[in-house]
């Protein structure tokens, strides 16, 4: 019996000795902090995005398009894709002369398409096509718009459509 307790004590001692010390794991304090703060850290992007949205809506600053772009990115990273797309549409609607409007419309259309909101995607792509015919992405967006018009959604159908229409 004493031998068993002694052996178990050695095993426990050995296991603790095999654990890396704080000095061998320089990021262990940071890791503990991050785990402890996960809820707070996860809520920060949402809080910041809402603050930006409210500020832009109320104050309508000159750099509102860029601020809404930041809010859209924060919403996207937080998994709030619908809200991200709405932020992008706000840029196009409220800041039509901003140089980021074409990218905002493309991104909004893509987000809506990913959400399965095809009518919204068509609207965003349609605005882009009517306003930016000389944009570098015009052909690609025209193709995406045509696929939406045809009701093509599966990757296989999209590849076939692209192959057929690539030379047009």
Coordinates of N, CA and C in Angstrom, one line a residue:
X1 N 0.8 -1.2 0.0 CA 0.0 0.0 0.0 C 0.9 1.2 0.0
X2 N 1.9 1.2 0.8 CA 2.8 2.4 0.9 C 3.6 2.6 -0.4
X3 N 3.9 1.4 -1.1 CA 4.6 1.5 -2.4 C 3.7 2.1 -3.4
X4 N 2.4 1.8 -3.4 CA 1.4 2.3 -4.4 C 1.3 3.8 -4.2
X5 N 1.2 4.3 -2.9 CA 1.1 5.7 -2.7 C 2.3 6.5 -3.1
X6 N 3.5 5.8 -2.8 CA 4.7 6.4 -3.2 C 4.9 6.5 -4.7
X7 N 4.5 5.4 -5.4 CA 4.5 5.4 -6.9 C 3.6 6.4 -7.5
X8 N 2.3 6.6 -7.0 CA 1.4 7.6 -7.5 C 1.9 9.0 -7.2
X9 N 2.6 9.2 -6.0 CA 3.2 10.5 -5.7 C 4.3 10.8 -6.7
X10 N 5.1 9.8 -7.1 CA 6.1 10.1 -8.1 C 5.6 10.4 -9.5
X11 N 4.5 9.7 -9.8 CA 3.8 9.9 -11.1 C 3.3 11.4 -11.2
X12 N 2.6 11.8 -10.1 CA 2.1 13.1 -10.1 C 3.2 14.2 -10.1
X13 N 4.2 13.9 -9.3 CA 5.4 14.8 -9.3 C 6.0 14.9 -10.7
X14 N 6.1 13.8 -11.3 CA 6.7 13.7 -12.7 C 5.9 14.5 -13.7
X15 N 4.5 14.3 -13.6 CA 3.6 15.1 -14.5 C 3.7 16.6 -14.3
X16 N 3.8 17.0 -13.1 CA 3.9 18.5 -12.8 C 5.3 19.0 -13.3
X17 N 6.3 18.1 -13.2 CA 7.7 18.5 -13.6 C 7.7 18.6 -15.1
X18 N 6.9 17.9 -15.8 CA 6.9 17.9 -17.3 C 6.1 19.1 -17.9
X19 N 5.3 19.8 -17.1 CA 4.6 20.9 -17.5 C 5.5 22.1 -17.7
X20 N 5.4 22.8 -18.8 CA 6.3 24.0 -19.0 C 6.0 25.1 -18.0
X21 N 7.0 25.7 -17.6 CA 6.8 26.8 -16.6 C 6.4 28.1 -17.3
X22 N 6.0 29.1 -16.5 CA 5.6 30.3 -17.1 C 6.7 30.9 -18.0
X23 N 8.0 30.7 -17.5 CA 9.1 31.3 -18.3 C 9.3 30.6 -19.6
X24 N 8.9 29.3 -19.7 CA 9.0 28.5 -20.9 C 7.8 28.8 -21.9
X25 N 6.7 29.4 -21.3 CA 5.6 29.7 -22.1 C 5.3 31.2 -22.0
X26 N 6.1 32.0 -22.8 CA 6.0 33.4 -22.6 C 4.6 34.0 -22.9
X27 N 3.8 33.4 -23.6 CA 2.5 33.9 -23.9 C 1.3 33.4 -23.0
X28 N 1.7 32.6 -22.0 CA 0.7 32.0 -21.2 C -0.2 33.0 -20.5
X29 N 0.4 34.1 -20.0 CA -0.4 35.2 -19.3 C -1.4 35.8 -20.4
X30 N -0.9 36.1 -21.6 CA -1.7 36.6 -22.6 C -2.8 35.7 -23.0
X31 N -2.5 34.4 -23.1 CA -3.5 33.4 -23.4 C -4.6 33.4 -22.4
X32 N -4.3 33.4 -21.1 CA -5.3 33.5 -20.0 C -6.1 34.7 -20.1
X33 N -5.4 35.8 -20.4 CA -6.2 37.1 -20.5 C -7.2 37.0 -21.6
X34 N -6.7 36.5 -22.8 CA -7.6 36.4 -24.0 C -8.8 35.5 -23.7
X35 N -8.6 34.4 -23.1 CA -9.7 33.5 -22.7 C -10.7 34.2 -21.8
X36 N -10.1 34.9 -20.8 CA -10.9 35.6 -19.8 C -11.7 36.8 -20.4
X37 N -11.2 37.3 -21.5 CA -11.8 38.5 -22.0 C -12.6 38.2 -23.3
X38 N -12.8 37.0 -23.7 CA -13.4 36.6 -24.9 C -14.8 37.3 -25.2
X39 N -15.6 37.3 -24.2 CA -16.9 37.9 -24.3 C -16.8 39.4 -24.6
X40 N -16.0 40.0 -23.8 CA -15.8 41.5 -24.0 C -15.2 41.7 -25.4
X41 N -14.2 41.0 -25.8 CA -13.5 41.2 -27.1 C -14.5 40.9 -28.2
X42 N -15.3 39.9 -28.1 CA -16.3 39.6 -29.2 C -17.3 40.7 -29.3
X43 N -17.6 41.4 -28.3 CA -18.7 42.5 -28.4 C -18.1 43.8 -28.9
X44 N -16.8 44.0 -28.8 CA -16.3 45.3 -29.2 C -16.6 45.7 -30.7
X45 N -16.3 44.8 -31.7 CA -16.6 45.2 -33.0 C -18.1 45.6 -33.2
X46 N -19.0 44.9 -32.6 CA -20.4 45.2 -32.8 C -20.7 46.6 -32.2
X47 N -20.1 46.8 -31.0 CA -20.3 48.1 -30.3 C -19.7 49.3 -31.2
X48 N -18.6 49.1 -31.7 CA -17.9 50.1 -32.5 C -18.7 50.3 -33.8
X49 N -19.1 49.2 -34.4 CA -19.9 49.4 -35.7 C -21.2 50.2 -35.4
X50 N -21.9 49.9 -34.4 CA -23.1 50.6 -34.1 C -22.8 52.0 -33.8
X51 N -21.7 52.3 -33.0 CA -21.4 53.7 -32.7 C -21.1 54.5 -34.0
X52 N -20.3 53.8 -34.9 CA -20.0 54.5 -36.2 C -21.3 54.8 -37.0
X53 N -22.1 53.7 -37.1 CA -23.4 53.9 -37.8 C -24.2 55.1 -37.3
X54 N -24.4 55.1 -36.0 CA -25.1 56.2 -35.4 C -24.5 57.6 -35.6
X55 N -23.2 57.6 -35.5 CA -22.5 58.9 -35.7 C -22.7 59.4 -37.1
X56 N -22.5 58.5 -38.1 CA -22.6 58.9 -39.5 C -24.1 59.3 -39.8
X57 N -25.0 58.6 -39.3 CA -26.4 58.9 -39.5 C -26.8 60.3 -38.9
X58 N -26.3 60.5 -37.7 CA -26.6 61.8 -37.1 C -25.8 63.0 -37.6
X59 N -24.5 62.8 -37.8 CA -23.7 64.0 -38.1 C -23.4 64.1 -39.6
X60 N -23.6 63.1 -40.4 CA -23.3 63.1 -41.8 C -22.0 63.8 -42.2
X61 N -20.9 63.2 -41.6 CA -19.6 63.8 -41.9 C -19.1 63.6 -43.3
X62 N -18.2 64.5 -43.7 CA -17.6 64.3 -45.0 C -17.0 63.0 -45.3
X63 N -16.3 62.4 -44.3 CA -15.7 61.1 -44.4 C -16.6 60.0 -44.0
X64 N -17.9 60.2 -44.1 CA -18.9 59.2 -43.7 C -18.8 57.9 -44.5
X65 N -18.5 58.0 -45.8 CA -18.3 56.8 -46.6 C -17.3 55.9 -46.1
X66 N -16.1 56.5 -45.8 CA -15.0 55.7 -45.2 C -15.4 55.1 -43.8
X67 N -16.1 55.9 -43.0 CA -16.5 55.4 -41.7 C -17.5 54.3 -41.9
X68 N -18.4 54.4 -42.8 CA -19.4 53.3 -43.0 C -18.7 52.1 -43.6
X69 N -17.6 52.3 -44.4 CA -16.9 51.1 -44.9 C -16.3 50.4 -43.7
X70 N -15.7 51.1 -42.7 CA -15.2 50.5 -41.5 C -16.3 49.7 -40.7
X71 N -17.4 50.3 -40.6 CA -18.6 49.7 -39.9 C -19.0 48.4 -40.7
X72 N -19.0 48.5 -42.0 CA -19.3 47.3 -42.8 C -18.3 46.2 -42.6
X73 N -17.1 46.5 -42.5 CA -16.0 45.5 -42.3 C -16.2 44.9 -40.9
X74 N -16.4 45.7 -39.9 CA -16.6 45.2 -38.6 C -17.8 44.3 -38.5
X75 N -18.9 44.7 -39.2 CA -20.1 43.8 -39.2 C -19.8 42.5 -39.9
X76 N -19.1 42.6 -41.0 CA -18.7 41.4 -41.7 C -17.9 40.4 -40.9
X77 N -16.9 41.0 -40.2 CA -16.0 40.1 -39.4 C -16.8 39.5 -38.2
X78 N -17.8 40.2 -37.8 CA -18.7 39.7 -36.7 C -19.8 38.8 -37.1
X79 N -19.8 38.5 -38.4 CA -20.8 37.6 -38.9 C -22.2 38.2 -39.2
X80 N -22.2 39.5 -39.2 CA -23.5 40.3 -39.4 C -23.5 40.7 -40.9
X81 N -23.6 39.8 -41.8 CA -23.4 40.0 -43.2 C -24.6 40.9 -43.7
X82 N -25.8 40.7 -43.3 CA -26.9 41.5 -43.7 C -26.7 43.0 -43.4
X83 N -26.2 43.2 -42.2 CA -26.0 44.6 -41.7 C -24.8 45.2 -42.5
X84 N -23.8 44.3 -42.8 CA -22.7 44.8 -43.6 C -23.2 45.3 -44.9
X85 N -24.0 44.5 -45.6 CA -24.5 44.9 -46.9 C -25.3 46.2 -46.8
X86 N -26.1 46.3 -45.7 CA -26.9 47.6 -45.6 C -25.9 48.8 -45.4
X87 N -24.8 48.6 -44.7 CA -23.8 49.7 -44.5 C -23.3 50.1 -45.9
X88 N -23.0 49.1 -46.7 CA -22.5 49.3 -48.0 C -23.5 50.1 -48.9
X89 N -24.7 49.7 -48.8 CA -25.8 50.4 -49.6 C -25.9 51.8 -49.1
X90 N -25.7 52.1 -47.8 CA -25.7 53.4 -47.3 C -24.7 54.3 -47.9
X91 N -23.5 53.7 -48.1 CA -22.4 54.5 -48.8 C -22.9 54.9 -50.2
X92 N -23.4 54.0 -50.9 CA -23.9 54.3 -52.3 C -25.0 55.3 -52.3
X93 N -25.9 55.2 -51.4 CA -27.0 56.1 -51.3 C -26.7 57.5 -50.8
X94 N -25.9 57.6 -49.7 CA -25.7 58.8 -49.0 C -24.4 59.6 -49.4
X95 N -23.5 58.8 -50.1 CA -22.2 59.4 -50.5 C -21.9 59.0 -52.0
X96 N -22.8 59.4 -52.9 CA -22.7 58.9 -54.3 C -21.5 59.4 -55.0
X97 N -20.8 60.4 -54.5 CA -19.6 60.9 -55.2 C -18.3 60.3 -54.6
X98 N -18.5 59.5 -53.6 CA -17.3 58.9 -53.0 C -16.6 57.9 -53.9
X99 N -15.3 57.9 -54.0 CA -14.6 56.9 -54.9 C -14.8 55.4 -54.5
X100 N -15.3 55.2 -53.3 CA -15.5 53.8 -52.9 C -16.9 53.2 -53.2
X101 N -17.7 54.0 -53.8 CA -19.1 53.6 -54.1 C -19.1 52.4 -55.0
X102 N -18.3 52.3 -56.1 CA -18.3 51.1 -56.9 C -18.0 49.8 -56.1
X103 N -17.0 49.9 -55.3 CA -16.6 48.7 -54.5 C -17.7 48.4 -53.5
X104 N -18.3 49.4 -52.9 CA -19.4 49.2 -52.0 C -20.6 48.5 -52.6
X105 N -20.9 48.9 -53.8 CA -22.0 48.2 -54.6 C -21.6 46.8 -54.9
X106 N -20.4 46.5 -55.3 CA -20.0 45.2 -55.7 C -20.0 44.3 -54.4
X107 N -19.5 44.8 -53.3 CA -19.5 44.1 -52.0 C -20.9 43.8 -51.5
X108 N -21.8 44.8 -51.6 CA -23.2 44.7 -51.2 C -23.8 43.6 -52.0
X109 N -23.6 43.6 -53.3 CA -24.2 42.6 -54.2 C -23.7 41.2 -53.8
X110 N -22.4 41.1 -53.6 CA -21.8 39.8 -53.2 C -22.4 39.3 -51.9
X111 N -22.5 40.2 -50.9 CA -23.0 39.8 -49.6 C -24.4 39.3 -49.7
X112 N -25.2 40.1 -50.5 CA -26.6 39.7 -50.6 C -26.7 38.3 -51.4
X113 N -25.9 38.1 -52.4 CA -25.9 36.9 -53.1 C -25.6 35.7 -52.1
X114 N -24.6 35.9 -51.3 CA -24.2 34.9 -50.3 C -25.3 34.6 -49.3
X115 N -26.1 35.6 -49.0 CA -27.2 35.4 -48.1 C -28.5 34.8 -48.8
X116 N -28.4 34.7 -50.1 CA -29.5 34.2 -50.9 C -30.6 35.2 -51.2
X117 N -30.2 36.5 -51.0 CA -31.2 37.6 -51.2 C -30.9 38.1 -52.6
X118 N -31.3 37.3 -53.6 CA -31.0 37.6 -55.0 C -31.6 38.9 -55.6
X119 N -32.7 39.3 -55.1 CA -33.3 40.6 -55.6 C -32.5 41.7 -55.1
X120 N -32.0 41.7 -53.9 CA -31.1 42.7 -53.4 C -29.8 42.7 -54.1
X121 N -29.3 41.5 -54.4 CA -28.0 41.4 -55.1 C -28.2 42.0 -56.5
X122 N -29.3 41.7 -57.2 CA -29.5 42.3 -58.6 C -29.6 43.8 -58.5
X123 N -30.2 44.3 -57.5 CA -30.4 45.8 -57.4 C -29.0 46.4 -57.2
X124 N -28.1 45.9 -56.3 CA -26.8 46.4 -56.1 C -26.0 46.3 -57.4
X125 N -26.0 45.1 -58.0 CA -25.2 45.0 -59.2 C -25.7 45.8 -60.4
X126 N -27.0 46.0 -60.4 CA -27.7 46.8 -61.5 C -27.3 48.3 -61.3
X127 N -27.2 48.8 -60.1 CA -26.8 50.2 -59.8 C -25.3 50.3 -60.3
X128 N -24.5 49.3 -60.0 CA -23.1 49.4 -60.4 C -23.0 49.4 -61.9
X129 N -23.7 48.5 -62.6 CA -23.6 48.5 -64.0 C -24.1 49.7 -64.7
X130 N -25.1 50.4 -64.2 CA -25.7 51.6 -64.8 C -24.8 52.8 -64.6
X131 N -24.0 52.8 -63.4 CA -23.2 54.0 -63.1 C -21.7 53.9 -63.4
X132 N -21.2 52.7 -63.6 CA -19.8 52.5 -63.7 C -19.4 51.6 -64.9
X133 N -19.8 51.9 -66.1 CA -19.5 51.1 -67.3 C -18.0 51.0 -67.6
X134 N -17.2 51.9 -67.1 CA -15.8 51.8 -67.4 C -14.9 51.2 -66.3
X135 N -15.6 50.8 -65.3 CA -14.9 50.2 -64.1 C -14.2 48.9 -64.5
X136 N -13.1 48.6 -63.9 CA -12.3 47.4 -64.2 C -13.1 46.1 -63.9
X137 N -14.0 46.1 -63.0 CA -14.8 44.9 -62.7 C -16.1 44.8 -63.5
X138 N -16.3 45.7 -64.4 CA -17.6 45.8 -65.1 C -18.0 44.4 -65.7
X139 N -17.1 43.8 -66.5 CA -17.4 42.6 -67.2 C -17.8 41.5 -66.2
X140 N -17.1 41.4 -65.1 CA -17.3 40.3 -64.1 C -18.7 40.5 -63.4
X141 N -19.0 41.8 -63.1 CA -20.3 42.1 -62.5 C -21.4 41.9 -63.5
X142 N -21.2 42.2 -64.7 CA -22.2 42.0 -65.7 C -22.5 40.5 -65.8
X143 N -21.5 39.7 -65.8 CA -21.6 38.2 -65.8 C -22.4 37.7 -64.6
X144 N -22.0 38.3 -63.4 CA -22.7 37.9 -62.2 C -24.2 38.3 -62.2
X145 N -24.5 39.5 -62.8 CA -25.8 40.0 -62.9 C -26.6 39.1 -63.9
X146 N -26.0 38.7 -65.0 CA -26.7 37.8 -66.0 C -27.0 36.5 -65.4
X147 N -26.1 35.9 -64.5 CA -26.4 34.6 -63.9 C -27.6 34.8 -62.9
X148 N -27.6 35.9 -62.2 CA -28.8 36.1 -61.3 C -30.1 36.2 -62.1
X149 N -30.0 36.9 -63.2 CA -31.2 37.1 -64.1 C -31.7 35.7 -64.6
X150 N -30.7 34.8 -64.9 CA -31.0 33.5 -65.4 C -31.4 32.5 -64.3
X151 N -31.2 32.9 -63.1 CA -31.5 32.0 -61.9 C -30.5 31.0 -61.7
X152 N -29.3 31.2 -62.2 CA -28.2 30.2 -62.0 C -27.5 30.4 -60.7
X153 N -27.5 29.3 -59.9 CA -26.9 29.5 -58.5 C -25.9 28.4 -58.2
X154 N -26.0 27.2 -58.7 CA -25.1 26.2 -58.4 C -23.7 26.5 -59.0
X155 N -22.6 26.1 -58.3 CA -21.3 26.3 -58.9 C -21.1 25.7 -60.3
X156 N -21.7 24.5 -60.5 CA -21.5 23.8 -61.8 C -22.2 24.6 -62.9
X157 N -23.4 25.1 -62.6 CA -24.1 25.9 -63.6 C -23.4 27.2 -63.9
X158 N -22.8 27.8 -62.8 CA -22.1 29.1 -63.0 C -20.9 28.9 -63.9
X159 N -20.1 27.8 -63.6 CA -18.9 27.5 -64.5 C -19.3 27.3 -65.9
X160 N -20.4 26.6 -66.1 CA -20.9 26.3 -67.5 C -21.3 27.6 -68.2
X161 N -22.0 28.5 -67.4 CA -22.5 29.8 -68.0 C -21.3 30.6 -68.3
X162 N -20.3 30.6 -67.4 CA -19.0 31.4 -67.7 C -18.3 31.0 -68.9
X163 N -18.2 29.6 -69.1 CA -17.5 29.1 -70.2 C -18.2 29.5 -71.5
X164 N -19.5 29.4 -71.5 CA -20.3 29.7 -72.7 C -20.3 31.2 -73.0
X165 N -20.2 32.1 -72.0 CA -20.3 33.5 -72.2 C -19.0 34.3 -72.1
X166 N -17.9 33.6 -71.9 CA -16.6 34.2 -71.7 C -16.2 35.1 -72.9
X167 N -16.4 34.7 -74.1 CA -16.0 35.4 -75.3 C -16.9 36.5 -75.6
X168 N -18.0 36.6 -75.0 CA -19.0 37.7 -75.4 C -18.5 39.0 -74.9

